[in-house]
Amino acid sequence: MQSCRSCRRLRSFIRASENVRLFLSGWKFFFLALMGVLSACGNGDTLESFGGPTMGSTYSIKYVRHAGLPAPDEVRVKVEQILADIDRQMSTYRSDSDIERFNQLPANHCQKMPAPVLELVRVGEQLAVQSDGSYDLTVEPLLNLWGFGPQARGEKIPTAEALAEARKRVGHQHLRIEGDRLCKDAAVEVDFDSIAAGYAVDTIAASLEAMGIHDYLAEATGELKASGKKPDGSPWRIALEEPRDDQQVAERIITVDGYGVSTSGDYRNYFEQGGRRFSHTFDALTGAPVSHTLASVTVIHPSVLMADGLSTLLLILGPQRGWDYAEKHDVGAFFVIRADTGFVTRSNHAFERLSGKKTE
């Protein structure tokens, strides 16, 4: 979508226990300290942990295994089946996925789609309307043209003619849902990059809950949801890091119970030309990368799917329009803004209210 999934995510580290600290840089976890993946308490509960590759990035699951709960191998099978299903339905990097087969259709055609795909199209339409079209699921031709998409042929500033041609194939208004079919009246291409991982985490969290697992931290490509507590009774703590490459500095530490967290940033995937930086985050209205001073946005929301999409939307809108949107729609948001002396941060009341609060 507006951003490259494998590169766009926050640099943050997640303290899942006192003994394990994971550092998330763009799209992968780096083990800074590993003194035991399992941490035990006197009551016999253990912190189980596993992970693997997904969506060109990684996923990680941690859960407290109380008596009678399933072993990690059993949980892993269910989690990886969920991820495989989503990949088969939504990946733009495999020609046989449901969405990629739709993308190859010409204008004025429809295709039967699985329910999750239609759900994400509806969410994308909602966000597009609320952002006056700046957020759009159909920007893949622009991503490819500028050198960021799955069919990109090198990073470059496109000509005005090429940009005008690509924009003919962009626009959420060209999509419609008819029953269980997705239809288009122009040769648009759908990219779920900004919301698929959030949907995956929501689905995984629901599966964990169905298995009786209520104390967990589930993460995919940087989108995460935490519920309950660690074996020692302390909350899950998440450190949001400054958007910089030279050193690891925690900007803010939050506790989360029952909420999803997503961060979008413009600093992990870009190219420079003529003294200008061109980010992978696009405004569909202009057809070009954003050029404001907002470096990253973290959103807290009960739905990781919505947190995922909203963090991208706010990043596109920028430091003022994004702030106004968050205030109008009561979106918990934490902004990191570039300044002459480094970074300044700004969080709204909704963010302060939600960080550390348990859902009812």
Tab-separated table of N, CA and C in Angstrom, residues 285-345:
chain	number	residue	atom	x	y	z
A	285	LEU	N	-3.342	11.375	-3.237
A	285	LEU	CA	-3.869	12.570	-3.893
A	285	LEU	C	-2.818	13.259	-4.750
A	286	THR	N	-1.570	13.245	-4.306
A	286	THR	CA	-0.498	13.892	-5.059
A	286	THR	C	0.245	12.922	-5.963
A	287	GLY	N	0.160	11.629	-5.647
A	287	GLY	CA	0.901	10.640	-6.418
A	287	GLY	C	2.374	10.621	-6.100
A	288	ALA	N	2.775	11.266	-5.016
A	288	ALA	CA	4.190	11.400	-4.674
A	288	ALA	C	4.428	11.052	-3.210
A	289	PRO	N	5.691	10.771	-2.845
A	289	PRO	CA	6.007	10.527	-1.439
A	289	PRO	C	5.715	11.758	-0.592
A	290	VAL	N	5.394	11.526	0.676
A	290	VAL	CA	5.136	12.645	1.577
A	290	VAL	C	6.432	13.418	1.810
A	291	SER	N	6.308	14.704	2.123
A	291	SER	CA	7.498	15.548	2.266
A	291	SER	C	7.436	16.430	3.510
A	292	HIS	N	6.714	15.972	4.546
A	292	HIS	CA	6.590	16.761	5.768
A	292	HIS	C	7.616	16.310	6.805
A	293	THR	N	7.490	16.798	8.027
A	293	THR	CA	8.483	16.537	9.070
A	293	THR	C	8.098	15.427	10.036
A	294	LEU	N	6.961	14.780	9.824
A	294	LEU	CA	6.542	13.701	10.721
A	294	LEU	C	7.361	12.454	10.422
A	295	ALA	N	8.162	12.009	11.393
A	295	ALA	CA	9.060	10.873	11.192
A	295	ALA	C	8.399	9.539	11.496
A	296	SER	N	7.544	9.499	12.513
A	296	SER	CA	6.864	8.249	12.848
A	296	SER	C	5.620	8.537	13.677
A	297	VAL	N	4.704	7.584	13.638
A	297	VAL	CA	3.464	7.668	14.413
A	297	VAL	C	3.186	6.307	15.025
A	298	THR	N	2.888	6.280	16.306
A	298	THR	CA	2.444	5.062	16.979
A	298	THR	C	0.976	5.216	17.340
A	299	VAL	N	0.199	4.190	17.036
A	299	VAL	CA	-1.233	4.193	17.337
A	299	VAL	C	-1.559	3.025	18.254
A	300	ILE	N	-2.370	3.270	19.271
A	300	ILE	CA	-2.914	2.221	20.135
A	300	ILE	C	-4.400	2.104	19.845
A	301	HIS	N	-4.859	0.870	19.637
A	301	HIS	CA	-6.270	0.662	19.284
A	301	HIS	C	-6.662	-0.757	19.689
A	302	PRO	N	-7.908	-1.003	20.080
A	302	PRO	CA	-8.318	-2.379	20.394
A	302	PRO	C	-8.126	-3.335	19.223
A	303	SER	N	-8.262	-2.836	17.994
A	303	SER	CA	-8.054	-3.639	16.792
A	303	SER	C	-6.675	-3.351	16.221
A	304	VAL	N	-5.849	-4.395	16.076
A	304	VAL	CA	-4.531	-4.187	15.476
A	304	VAL	C	-4.677	-3.822	14.006
A	305	LEU	N	-5.678	-4.378	13.350
A	305	LEU	CA	-5.967	-4.011	11.966
A	305	LEU	C	-6.153	-2.502	11.843
A	306	MET	N	-6.960	-1.920	12.717
A	306	MET	CA	-7.202	-0.484	12.656
A	306	MET	C	-5.965	0.304	13.075
A	307	ALA	N	-5.242	-0.172	14.080
A	307	ALA	CA	-4.007	0.507	14.479
A	307	ALA	C	-3.028	0.550	13.318
A	308	ASP	N	-2.935	-0.555	12.584
A	308	ASP	CA	-2.037	-0.665	11.438
A	308	ASP	C	-2.401	0.358	10.365
A	309	GLY	N	-3.659	0.362	9.965
A	309	GLY	CA	-4.093	1.292	8.935
A	309	GLY	C	-4.021	2.738	9.384
A	310	LEU	N	-4.403	3.005	10.626
A	310	LEU	CA	-4.417	4.377	11.122
A	310	LEU	C	-3.016	4.952	11.275
A	311	SER	N	-2.040	4.131	11.666
A	311	SER	CA	-0.679	4.660	11.785
A	311	SER	C	-0.160	5.098	10.420
A	312	THR	N	-0.494	4.335	9.373
A	312	THR	CA	-0.115	4.745	8.020
A	312	THR	C	-0.857	6.006	7.605
A	313	LEU	N	-2.151	6.040	7.864
A	313	LEU	CA	-2.965	7.203	7.494
A	313	LEU	C	-2.426	8.475	8.148
A	314	LEU	N	-2.130	8.422	9.434
A	314	LEU	CA	-1.639	9.607	10.129
A	314	LEU	C	-0.277	10.030	9.607
A	315	LEU	N	0.574	9.052	9.272
A	315	LEU	CA	1.883	9.384	8.722
A	315	LEU	C	1.735	10.100	7.382
A	316	ILE	N	0.800	9.663	6.567
A	316	ILE	CA	0.558	10.319	5.282
A	316	ILE	C	0.080	11.752	5.491
A	317	LEU	N	-0.843	11.948	6.414
A	317	LEU	CA	-1.428	13.269	6.617
A	317	LEU	C	-0.436	14.270	7.191
A	318	GLY	N	0.534	13.798	7.965
A	318	GLY	CA	1.559	14.700	8.466
A	318	GLY	C	1.300	15.215	9.866
A	319	PRO	N	2.214	16.059	10.380
A	319	PRO	CA	2.160	16.447	11.792
A	319	PRO	C	0.931	17.241	12.197
A	320	GLN	N	0.365	18.045	11.316
A	320	GLN	CA	-0.806	18.824	11.707
A	320	GLN	C	-2.110	18.171	11.264
A	321	ARG	N	-2.221	17.811	9.979
A	321	ARG	CA	-3.444	17.157	9.517
A	321	ARG	C	-3.638	15.826	10.226
A	322	GLY	N	-2.545	15.105	10.468
A	322	GLY	CA	-2.638	13.840	11.181
A	322	GLY	C	-3.102	14.035	12.610
A	323	TRP	N	-2.559	15.054	13.262
A	323	TRP	CA	-2.975	15.360	14.639
A	323	TRP	C	-4.452	15.714	14.684
A	324	ASP	N	-4.882	16.539	13.757
A	324	ASP	CA	-6.291	16.937	13.725
A	324	ASP	C	-7.200	15.727	13.518
A	325	TYR	N	-6.778	14.807	12.649
A	325	TYR	CA	-7.564	13.594	12.409
A	325	TYR	C	-7.653	12.769	13.690
A	326	ALA	N	-6.508	12.576	14.355
A	326	ALA	CA	-6.490	11.766	15.577
A	326	ALA	C	-7.402	12.364	16.640
A	327	GLU	N	-7.380	13.665	16.774
A	327	GLU	CA	-8.236	14.321	17.756
A	327	GLU	C	-9.710	14.187	17.384
A	328	LYS	N	-10.027	14.363	16.122
A	328	LYS	CA	-11.419	14.291	15.677
A	328	LYS	C	-12.000	12.901	15.867
A	329	HIS	N	-11.186	11.866	15.605
A	329	HIS	CA	-11.679	10.490	15.639
A	329	HIS	C	-11.284	9.751	16.920
A	330	ASP	N	-10.728	10.465	17.901
A	330	ASP	CA	-10.345	9.876	19.188
A	330	ASP	C	-9.391	8.697	19.006
A	331	VAL	N	-8.387	8.896	18.162
A	331	VAL	CA	-7.365	7.882	17.905
A	331	VAL	C	-6.177	8.139	18.827
A	332	GLY	N	-5.791	7.150	19.619
A	332	GLY	CA	-4.632	7.294	20.489
A	332	GLY	C	-3.360	7.307	19.669
A	333	ALA	N	-2.650	8.443	19.633
A	333	ALA	CA	-1.500	8.591	18.744
A	333	ALA	C	-0.331	9.273	19.439
A	334	PHE	N	0.862	8.797	19.099
A	334	PHE	CA	2.125	9.336	19.607
A	334	PHE	C	2.963	9.730	18.401
A	335	PHE	N	3.257	11.023	18.257
A	335	PHE	CA	3.953	11.556	17.093
A	335	PHE	C	5.423	11.824	17.426
A	336	VAL	N	6.312	11.468	16.505
A	336	VAL	CA	7.720	11.851	16.587
A	336	VAL	C	8.004	12.726	15.371
A	337	ILE	N	8.375	13.978	15.626
A	337	ILE	CA	8.499	14.983	14.576
A	337	ILE	C	9.942	15.469	14.494
A	338	ARG	N	10.447	15.583	13.278
A	338	ARG	CA	11.795	16.096	13.083
A	338	ARG	C	11.854	17.587	13.403
A	339	ALA	N	12.944	17.973	14.063
A	339	ALA	CA	13.182	19.382	14.370
A	339	ALA	C	14.656	19.673	14.118
A	340	ASP	N	15.018	20.938	14.146
A	340	ASP	CA	16.404	21.321	13.873
A	340	ASP	C	17.373	20.678	14.849
A	341	THR	N	16.939	20.464	16.070
A	341	THR	CA	17.823	19.923	17.106
A	341	THR	C	17.656	18.424	17.326
A	342	GLY	N	16.873	17.756	16.497
A	342	GLY	CA	16.648	16.320	16.665
A	342	GLY	C	15.196	15.965	16.462
A	343	PHE	N	14.559	15.441	17.508
A	343	PHE	CA	13.158	15.049	17.428
A	343	PHE	C	12.369	15.660	18.578
A	344	VAL	N	11.119	15.975	18.306
A	344	VAL	CA	10.188	16.363	19.360
A	344	VAL	C	9.020	15.388	19.312
A	345	THR	N	8.416	15.126	20.456
A	345	THR	CA	7.313	14.168	20.519
A	345	THR	C	6.038	14.857	20.981
